[in-house]
Coordinates of C-alpha atoms and ligand atoms in Angstrom, one line a residue:
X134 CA 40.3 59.1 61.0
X135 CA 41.6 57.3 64.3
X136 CA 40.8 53.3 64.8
X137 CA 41.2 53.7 68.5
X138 CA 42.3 56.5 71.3
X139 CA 44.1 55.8 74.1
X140 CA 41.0 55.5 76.3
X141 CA 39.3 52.7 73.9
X142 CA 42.8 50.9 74.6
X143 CA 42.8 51.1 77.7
X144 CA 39.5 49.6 78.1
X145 CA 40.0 47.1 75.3
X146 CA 43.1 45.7 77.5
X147 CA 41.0 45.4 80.6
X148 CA 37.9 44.4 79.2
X149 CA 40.2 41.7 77.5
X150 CA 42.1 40.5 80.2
X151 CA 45.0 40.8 77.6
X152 CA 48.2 40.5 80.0
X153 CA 51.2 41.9 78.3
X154 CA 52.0 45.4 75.7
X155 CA 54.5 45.1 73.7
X156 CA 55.4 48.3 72.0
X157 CA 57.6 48.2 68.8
X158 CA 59.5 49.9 67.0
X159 CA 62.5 49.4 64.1
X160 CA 66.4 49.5 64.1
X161 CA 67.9 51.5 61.4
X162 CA 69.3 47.8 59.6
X163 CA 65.4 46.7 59.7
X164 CA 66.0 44.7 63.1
X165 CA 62.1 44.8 65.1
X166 CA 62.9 45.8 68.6
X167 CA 60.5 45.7 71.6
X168 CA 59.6 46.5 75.3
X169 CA 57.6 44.1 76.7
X170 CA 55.3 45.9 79.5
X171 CA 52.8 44.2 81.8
X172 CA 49.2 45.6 81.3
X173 CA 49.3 47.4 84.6
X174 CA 51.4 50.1 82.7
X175 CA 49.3 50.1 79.5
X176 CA 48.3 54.0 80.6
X177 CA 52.3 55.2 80.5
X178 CA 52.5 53.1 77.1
X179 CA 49.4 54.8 75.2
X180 CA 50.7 58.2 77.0
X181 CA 53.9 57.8 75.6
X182 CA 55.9 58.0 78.9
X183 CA 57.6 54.5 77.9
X184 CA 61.7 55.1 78.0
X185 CA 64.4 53.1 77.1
X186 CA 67.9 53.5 75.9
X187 CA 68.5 54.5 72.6
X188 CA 72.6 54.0 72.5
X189 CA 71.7 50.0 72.7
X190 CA 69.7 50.5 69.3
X191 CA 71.7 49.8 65.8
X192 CA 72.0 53.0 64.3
X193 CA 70.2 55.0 66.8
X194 CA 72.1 57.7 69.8
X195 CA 75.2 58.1 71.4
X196 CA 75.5 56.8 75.3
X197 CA 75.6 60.2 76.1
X198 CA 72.2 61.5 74.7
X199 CA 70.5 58.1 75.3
X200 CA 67.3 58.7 76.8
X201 CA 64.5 58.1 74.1
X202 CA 60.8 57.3 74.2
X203 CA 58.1 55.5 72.6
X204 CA 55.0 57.4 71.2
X205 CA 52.4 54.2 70.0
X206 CA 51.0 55.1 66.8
X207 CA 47.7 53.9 68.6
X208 CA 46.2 52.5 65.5
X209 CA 48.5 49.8 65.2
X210 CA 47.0 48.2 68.3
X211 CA 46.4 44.5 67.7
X212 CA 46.7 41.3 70.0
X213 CA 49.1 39.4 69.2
X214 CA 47.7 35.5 68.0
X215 CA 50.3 33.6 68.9
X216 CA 52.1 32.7 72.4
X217 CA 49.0 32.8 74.1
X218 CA 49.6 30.4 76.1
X219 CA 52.2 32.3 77.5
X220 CA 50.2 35.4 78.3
X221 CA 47.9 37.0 75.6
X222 CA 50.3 40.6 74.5
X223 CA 49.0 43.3 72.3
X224 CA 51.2 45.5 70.5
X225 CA 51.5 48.6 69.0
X226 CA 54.3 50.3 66.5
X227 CA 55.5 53.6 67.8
X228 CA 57.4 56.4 67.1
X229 CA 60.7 57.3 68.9
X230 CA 61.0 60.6 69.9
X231 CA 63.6 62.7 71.9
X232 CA 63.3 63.9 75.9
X233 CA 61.6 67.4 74.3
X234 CA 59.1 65.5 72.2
X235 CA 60.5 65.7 69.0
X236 CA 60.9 63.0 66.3
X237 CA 64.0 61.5 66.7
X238 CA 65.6 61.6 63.2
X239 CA 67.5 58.4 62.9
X240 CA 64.2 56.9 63.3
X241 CA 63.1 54.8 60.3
X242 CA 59.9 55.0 60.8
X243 CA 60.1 59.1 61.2
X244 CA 61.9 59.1 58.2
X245 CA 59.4 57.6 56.1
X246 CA 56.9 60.0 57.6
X247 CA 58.8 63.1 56.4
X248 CA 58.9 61.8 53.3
X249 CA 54.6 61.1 53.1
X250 CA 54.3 65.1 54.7
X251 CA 56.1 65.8 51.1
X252 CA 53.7 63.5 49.1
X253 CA 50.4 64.4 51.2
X254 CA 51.9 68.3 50.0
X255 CA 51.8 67.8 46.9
X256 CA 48.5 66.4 47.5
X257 CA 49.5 62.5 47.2
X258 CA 48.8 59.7 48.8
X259 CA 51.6 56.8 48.4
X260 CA 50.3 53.3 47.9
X261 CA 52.2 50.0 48.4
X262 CA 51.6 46.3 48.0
X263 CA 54.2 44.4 49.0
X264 CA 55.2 40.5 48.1
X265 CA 57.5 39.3 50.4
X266 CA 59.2 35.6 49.1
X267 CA 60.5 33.5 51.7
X268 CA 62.7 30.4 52.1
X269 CA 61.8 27.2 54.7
X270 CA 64.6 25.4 56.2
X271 CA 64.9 22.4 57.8
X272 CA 66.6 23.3 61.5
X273 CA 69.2 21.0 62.9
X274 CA 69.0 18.6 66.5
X275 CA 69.9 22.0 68.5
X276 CA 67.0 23.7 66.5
X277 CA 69.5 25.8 64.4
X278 CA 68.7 26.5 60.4
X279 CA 70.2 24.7 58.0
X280 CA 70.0 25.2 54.2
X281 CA 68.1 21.9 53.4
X282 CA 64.9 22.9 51.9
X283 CA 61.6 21.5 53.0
X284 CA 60.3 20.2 50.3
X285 CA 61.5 20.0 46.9
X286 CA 59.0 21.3 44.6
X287 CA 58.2 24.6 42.4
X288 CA 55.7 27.1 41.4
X289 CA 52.2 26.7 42.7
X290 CA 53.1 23.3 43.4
X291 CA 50.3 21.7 46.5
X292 CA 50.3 19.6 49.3
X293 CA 51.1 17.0 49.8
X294 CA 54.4 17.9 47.4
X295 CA 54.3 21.2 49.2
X296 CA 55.0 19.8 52.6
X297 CA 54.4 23.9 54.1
X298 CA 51.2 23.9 53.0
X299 CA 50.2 23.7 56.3
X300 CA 52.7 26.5 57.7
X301 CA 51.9 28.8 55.5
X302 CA 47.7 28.4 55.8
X303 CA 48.8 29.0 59.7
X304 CA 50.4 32.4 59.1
X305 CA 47.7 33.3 56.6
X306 CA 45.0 32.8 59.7
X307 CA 47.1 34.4 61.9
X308 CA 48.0 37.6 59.7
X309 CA 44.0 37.7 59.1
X310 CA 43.4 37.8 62.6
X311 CA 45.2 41.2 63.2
X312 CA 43.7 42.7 60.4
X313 CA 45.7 41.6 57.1
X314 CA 43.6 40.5 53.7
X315 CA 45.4 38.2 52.5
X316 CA 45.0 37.9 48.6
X317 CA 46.6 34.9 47.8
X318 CA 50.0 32.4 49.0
X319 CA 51.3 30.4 47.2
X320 CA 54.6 27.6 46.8
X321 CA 57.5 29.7 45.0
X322 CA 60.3 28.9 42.4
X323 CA 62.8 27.1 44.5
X324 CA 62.4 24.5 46.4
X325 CA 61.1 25.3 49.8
X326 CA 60.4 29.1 48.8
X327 CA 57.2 30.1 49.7
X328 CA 55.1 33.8 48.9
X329 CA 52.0 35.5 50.6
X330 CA 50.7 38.4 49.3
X331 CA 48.9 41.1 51.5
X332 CA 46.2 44.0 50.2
X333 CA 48.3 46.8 49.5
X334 CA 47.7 50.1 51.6
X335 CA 49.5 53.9 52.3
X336 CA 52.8 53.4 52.9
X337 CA 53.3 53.7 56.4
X338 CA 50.8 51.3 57.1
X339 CA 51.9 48.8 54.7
X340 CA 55.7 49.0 55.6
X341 CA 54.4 48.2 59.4
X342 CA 52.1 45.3 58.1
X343 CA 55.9 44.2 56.3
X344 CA 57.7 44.1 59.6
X345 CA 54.7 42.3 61.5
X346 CA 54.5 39.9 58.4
X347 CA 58.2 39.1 58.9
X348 CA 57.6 38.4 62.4
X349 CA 54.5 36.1 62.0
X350 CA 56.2 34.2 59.3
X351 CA 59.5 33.5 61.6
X352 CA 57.5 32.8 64.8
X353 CA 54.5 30.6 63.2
X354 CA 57.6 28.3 61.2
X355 CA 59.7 28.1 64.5
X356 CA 56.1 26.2 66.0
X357 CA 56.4 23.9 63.0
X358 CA 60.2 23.1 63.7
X359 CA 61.2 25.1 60.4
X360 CA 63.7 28.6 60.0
X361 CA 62.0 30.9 57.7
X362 CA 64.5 33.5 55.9
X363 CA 64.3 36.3 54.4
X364 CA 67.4 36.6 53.3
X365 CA 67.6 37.4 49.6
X366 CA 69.6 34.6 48.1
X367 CA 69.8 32.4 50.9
X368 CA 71.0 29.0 48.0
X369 CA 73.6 29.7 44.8
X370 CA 72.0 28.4 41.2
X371 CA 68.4 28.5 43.0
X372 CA 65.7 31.7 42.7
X373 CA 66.2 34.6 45.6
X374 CA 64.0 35.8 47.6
X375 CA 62.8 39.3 46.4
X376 CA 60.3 42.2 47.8
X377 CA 58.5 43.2 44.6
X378 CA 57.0 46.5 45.8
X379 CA 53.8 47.8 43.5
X380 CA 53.1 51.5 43.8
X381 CA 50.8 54.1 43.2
X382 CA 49.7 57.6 43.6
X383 CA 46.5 58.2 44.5
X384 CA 44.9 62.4 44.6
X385 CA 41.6 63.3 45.3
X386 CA 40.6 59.7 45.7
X387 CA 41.6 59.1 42.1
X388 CA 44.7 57.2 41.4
X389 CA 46.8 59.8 39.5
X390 CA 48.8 57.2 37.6
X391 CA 45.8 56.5 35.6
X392 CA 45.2 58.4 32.6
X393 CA 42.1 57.2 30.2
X394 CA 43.9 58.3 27.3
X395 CA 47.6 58.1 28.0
X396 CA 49.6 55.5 26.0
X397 CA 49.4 52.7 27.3
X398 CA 46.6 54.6 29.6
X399 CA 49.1 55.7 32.1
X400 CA 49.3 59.5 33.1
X401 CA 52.2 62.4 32.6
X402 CA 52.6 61.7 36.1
X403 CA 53.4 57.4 36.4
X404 CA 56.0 58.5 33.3
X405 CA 57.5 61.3 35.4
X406 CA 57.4 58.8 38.4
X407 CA 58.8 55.9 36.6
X408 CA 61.5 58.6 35.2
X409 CA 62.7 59.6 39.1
X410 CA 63.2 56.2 40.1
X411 CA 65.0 54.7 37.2
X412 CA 67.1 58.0 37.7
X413 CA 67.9 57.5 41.6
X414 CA 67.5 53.5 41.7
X415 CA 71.6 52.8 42.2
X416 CA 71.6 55.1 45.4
X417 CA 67.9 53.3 46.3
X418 CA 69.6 49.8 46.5
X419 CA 72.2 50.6 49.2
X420 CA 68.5 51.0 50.9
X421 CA 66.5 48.8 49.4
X422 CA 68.8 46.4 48.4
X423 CA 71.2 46.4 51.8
X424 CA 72.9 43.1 52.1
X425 CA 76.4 41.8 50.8
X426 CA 74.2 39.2 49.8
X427 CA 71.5 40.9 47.9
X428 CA 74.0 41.5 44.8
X429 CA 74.2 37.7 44.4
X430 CA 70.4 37.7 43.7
X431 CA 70.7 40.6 41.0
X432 CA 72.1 38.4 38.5
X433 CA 70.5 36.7 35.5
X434 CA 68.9 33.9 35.4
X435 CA 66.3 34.0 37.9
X436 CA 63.3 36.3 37.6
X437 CA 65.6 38.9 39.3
X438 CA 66.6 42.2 37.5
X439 CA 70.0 43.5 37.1
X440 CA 69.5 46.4 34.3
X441 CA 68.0 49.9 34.6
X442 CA 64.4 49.5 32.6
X443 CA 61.1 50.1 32.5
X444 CA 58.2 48.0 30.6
X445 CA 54.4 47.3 30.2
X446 CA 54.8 43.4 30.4
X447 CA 58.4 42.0 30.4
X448 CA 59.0 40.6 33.8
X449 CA 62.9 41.3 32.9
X450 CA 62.4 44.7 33.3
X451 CA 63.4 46.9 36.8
X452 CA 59.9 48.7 36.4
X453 CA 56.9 46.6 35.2
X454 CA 53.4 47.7 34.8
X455 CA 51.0 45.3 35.4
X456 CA 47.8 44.7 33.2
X457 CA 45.4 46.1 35.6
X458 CA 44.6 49.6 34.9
X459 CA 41.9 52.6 36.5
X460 CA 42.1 52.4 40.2
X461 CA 44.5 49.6 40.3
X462 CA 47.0 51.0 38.0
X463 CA 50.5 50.5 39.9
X464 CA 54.4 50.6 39.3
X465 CA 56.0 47.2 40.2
X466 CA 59.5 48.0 41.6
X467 CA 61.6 44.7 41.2
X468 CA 64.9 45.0 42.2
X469 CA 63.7 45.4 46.3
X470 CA 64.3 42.5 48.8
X471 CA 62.9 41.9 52.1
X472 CA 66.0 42.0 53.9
X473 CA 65.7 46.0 53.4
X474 CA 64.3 48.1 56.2
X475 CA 61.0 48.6 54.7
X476 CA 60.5 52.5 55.9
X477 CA 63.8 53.4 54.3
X478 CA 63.3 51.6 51.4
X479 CA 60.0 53.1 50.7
X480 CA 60.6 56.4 51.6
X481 CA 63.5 56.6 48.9
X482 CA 61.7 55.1 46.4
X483 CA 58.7 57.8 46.9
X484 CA 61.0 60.3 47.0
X485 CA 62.8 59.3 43.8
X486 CA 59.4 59.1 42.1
X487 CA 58.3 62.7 43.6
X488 CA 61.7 63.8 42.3
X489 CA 60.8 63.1 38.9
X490 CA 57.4 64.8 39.3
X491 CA 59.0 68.0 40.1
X492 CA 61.4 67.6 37.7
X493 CA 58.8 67.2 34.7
X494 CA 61.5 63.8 34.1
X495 CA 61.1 61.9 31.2
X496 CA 61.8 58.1 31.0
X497 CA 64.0 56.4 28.2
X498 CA 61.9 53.9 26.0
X499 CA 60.0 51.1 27.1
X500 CA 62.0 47.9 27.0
X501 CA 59.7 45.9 25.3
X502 CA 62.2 42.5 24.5
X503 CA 64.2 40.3 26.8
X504 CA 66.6 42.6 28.4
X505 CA 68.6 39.6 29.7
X506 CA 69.2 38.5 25.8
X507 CA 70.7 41.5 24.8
X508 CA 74.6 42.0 24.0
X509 CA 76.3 44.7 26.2
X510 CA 76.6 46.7 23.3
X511 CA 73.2 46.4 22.6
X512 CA 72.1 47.4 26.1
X513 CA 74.6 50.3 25.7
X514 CA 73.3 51.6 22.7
X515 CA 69.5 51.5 24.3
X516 CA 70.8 53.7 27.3
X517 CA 70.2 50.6 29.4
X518 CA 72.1 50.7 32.4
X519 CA 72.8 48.1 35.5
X520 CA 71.9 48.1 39.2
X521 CA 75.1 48.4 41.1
X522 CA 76.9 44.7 41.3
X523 CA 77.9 44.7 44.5
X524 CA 77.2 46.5 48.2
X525 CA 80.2 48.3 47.8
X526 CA 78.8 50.2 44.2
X527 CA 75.4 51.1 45.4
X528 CA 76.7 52.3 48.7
X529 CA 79.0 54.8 46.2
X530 CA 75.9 55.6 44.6
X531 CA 74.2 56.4 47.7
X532 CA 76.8 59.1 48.7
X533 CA 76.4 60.1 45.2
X534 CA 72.9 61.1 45.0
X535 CA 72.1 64.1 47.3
X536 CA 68.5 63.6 46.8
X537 CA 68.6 60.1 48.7
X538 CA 71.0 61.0 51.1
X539 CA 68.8 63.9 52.4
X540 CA 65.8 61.7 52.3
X541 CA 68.1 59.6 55.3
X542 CA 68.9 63.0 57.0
X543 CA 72.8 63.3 58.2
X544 CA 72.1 61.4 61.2
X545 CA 70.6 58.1 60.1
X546 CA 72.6 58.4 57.1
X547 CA 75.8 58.7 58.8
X548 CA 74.9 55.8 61.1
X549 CA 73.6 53.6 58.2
X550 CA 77.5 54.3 55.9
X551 CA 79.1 52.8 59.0
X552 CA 77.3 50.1 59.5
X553 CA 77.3 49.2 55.8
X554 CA 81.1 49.9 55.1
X555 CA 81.8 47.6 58.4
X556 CA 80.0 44.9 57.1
X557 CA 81.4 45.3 53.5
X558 CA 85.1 45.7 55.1
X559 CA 84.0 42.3 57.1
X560 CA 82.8 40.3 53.9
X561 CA 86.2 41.3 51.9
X562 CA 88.4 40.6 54.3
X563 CA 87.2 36.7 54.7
X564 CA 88.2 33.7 52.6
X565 CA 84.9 32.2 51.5
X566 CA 84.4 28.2 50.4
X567 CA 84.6 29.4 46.8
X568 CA 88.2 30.4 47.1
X569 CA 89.4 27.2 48.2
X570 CA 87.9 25.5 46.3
X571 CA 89.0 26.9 43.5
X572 CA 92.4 27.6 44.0
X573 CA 94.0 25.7 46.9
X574 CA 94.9 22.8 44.5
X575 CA 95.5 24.9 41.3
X576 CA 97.9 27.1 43.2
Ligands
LIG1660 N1 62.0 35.3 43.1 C1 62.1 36.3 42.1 C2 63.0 37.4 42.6 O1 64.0 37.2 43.1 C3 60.7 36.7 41.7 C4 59.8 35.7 41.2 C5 58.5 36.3 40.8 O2 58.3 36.9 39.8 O3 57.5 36.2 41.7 O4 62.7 38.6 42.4
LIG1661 MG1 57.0 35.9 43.6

């Protein structure tokens, strides 16, 4: 059932003297994009009469079908807590659709939503909890980011060592103020990294709660003077910043990946699921996985993975299953990172898994020793595979898989290809501090 209607809104924003609506929406790179409106129009916003022009919009229309507008998903409404001093704003995620009223299909967040209408089908519900690692930086006199680190310290290191202890208790308030629980933060691997973790919830919702989490996180460390990334590996010879994802299928209010009696008590159904994504996760990482730089965090060494695996404990594998089991039984996807465009990423993923439901899939064995220490011929022999090594290989394996690239649709998926191939074609083509290094004197 609905939070809100558009007539509770509207009151809410009077009654509230809240000034300004902002309605958002996502770019098909994972950019958060917004129209800013003054309350007076807050009845065209919750109507969806709001316009604006699609052909500006990575990934979205040509100039000459450009018209598009913005239908809030009105349960998204929340006041923004920051900036108030500037005007208090609300916002709310929407939609895009085209002049007629349609979904406009290059439209992440309408591609994710296609993808649910399969699951909710097949009578599913799709579950995420996300946790999104970040990096601190110290900015320069001109207030740009640099790469020195804001504290040097580790895991669940404290204040006063953790010198963001503060930062990060200011965007834990602030997410809790628009709704978020907040289950735990804490100081990361790396120097400076940082990780808050959010209550999972269905997918749409929780792939919204990623791209206001990104935006609180930027805007609260900006007020402390810092540049918060999430770019996934951001320092060389230092831990990346991943997206674990956890995920589970829930029907009838059970969740269906639980089975009492299953080995390892985990249903027909998580094995199918597990089976589907191991089987489709190279195309997956063009989405979830979209960076030239995301390939230099899938590497060993650093709590990352790099090989096709699944496993009941062993963090080195691409697929681990946490302890917890009944309702909180879940699939912990490792290989995201939050650099991906959280509606795309998920919707592949859920369709992967759905594939392998249909398809009765079975997964290979659990790895159940340290992938990393294995020889190649070793890995080989166990039908372990590796995530693509590069931008270039998993956007091959995106064209690849049929099952994934329908999942995009021709449209987003012919837009997404040309972004990615231009900005692979861009990274090739420069001469990067390594190469001199290493070869202007030797040669
Ligand atoms: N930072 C690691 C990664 O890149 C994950 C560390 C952890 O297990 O939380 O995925
Ligand atoms: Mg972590």
């Amino acid at each position: 059932m609905s939070k809100y209607t558009s007539e509770t809104i509207i009151r809410t924003v009077r009654e509230n003297h809240i000034q300004f609506v902002r309605l958002q929406f996502t770019d098909i790179f994972g950019q958060l994009k917004s129209v800013t409106l003054p309350a007076s129009q807050i009845e065209k916003a919750v109507n969806g009469q709001i316009m604006f022009d699609g052909s500006s919009i990575e990934g979205y229309t040509r100039i000459e079908e450009s018209d598009q507008y913005l239908r809030p998903d009105l349960d998204t409404f929340a006041v923004l807590p920051w900036n108030q001093e500037y005007g208090v704003c609300a916002r709310m995620i929407c939609d895009v659709c085209n002049p007629d009223g349609t979904a406009f299909s290059g439209d992440p967040r309408g591609v994710l939503h296609k993808v649910l209408k399969k699951a909710a089908d097949m009578g599913y519900t799709f579950n995420v909890g996300p946790e999104c690692e970040f990096f601190l930086f110290k900015t320069d006199a001109d207030g740009k980011p640099t790469t020195k680190t804001n504290d040097e310290v580790g895991y669940f290191d404290q204040g006063p060592l953790d010198s963001a202890e503060f930062t990060r208790r200011q965007i834990c308030l602030a997410l809790e103020k628009i709704g978020f629980e907040i289950e735990a933060s804490h100081h990361e691997c790396a120097a400076g990294q940082h990780e808050i973790d959010f209550k999972y919830a269905d997918a749409l919702t929780a792939a919204d709660n990623i791209m206001t989490f990104k935006l609180a996180v930027k805007t609260l460390a900006r007020k402390d003077g810092l540049h918060a990334t999430f770019m996934p590996k951001p320092i060389f010879g230092v831990a990346g910043n991943g997206m674990h994802i956890n995920m589970s299928l829930f029907r009838d209010g059970k969740n269906a990946f639980y089975d009492e009696n299953g080995t390892h008590q985990l249903s027909p159904i998580a094995y199918q699921f597990i089976a589907g994504v191991l089987e489709h996760i190279p195309a997956i990482c063009a989405l979830s996985n979209p960076l030239v730089n995301s390939y230099k965090r899938l590497v060993p060494g650093y709590e990352a993975p790099c090989y096709i695996s699944w496993s009941t404990g062993n963090r080195s594998a691409l697929i681990r299953v946490p302890a917890p089991r009944g309702t909180s039984t879940r699939l912990e996807l490792r290989n995201p990172d939050p650099s991906c465009n959280p509606y795309l990423a998920l919707a592949a993923c859920l369709a992967a898994g759905l594939d392998g439901i249909e398809r009765g899939l079975t997964p290979p064995e659990e790895a159940t020793e340290n992938i990393y220490e294995l020889t190649n011929e070793q890995r080989i022999a166990r039908g372990i595979g590796s995530l693509p090594s590069s931008l270039r290989e998993a956007l091959d394996a995106l064209r690849a898989d049929p099952l994934v690239c329908g999942v995009l649709g021709e449209h987003a998926l012919s837009q997404y290809l040309a972004g990615k191939e231009e900005e692979w074609k861009s990274y090739c083509t420069r001469v990067s501090s390594w190469e001199v290094e290493r070869y202007i004197t030797l040669y």
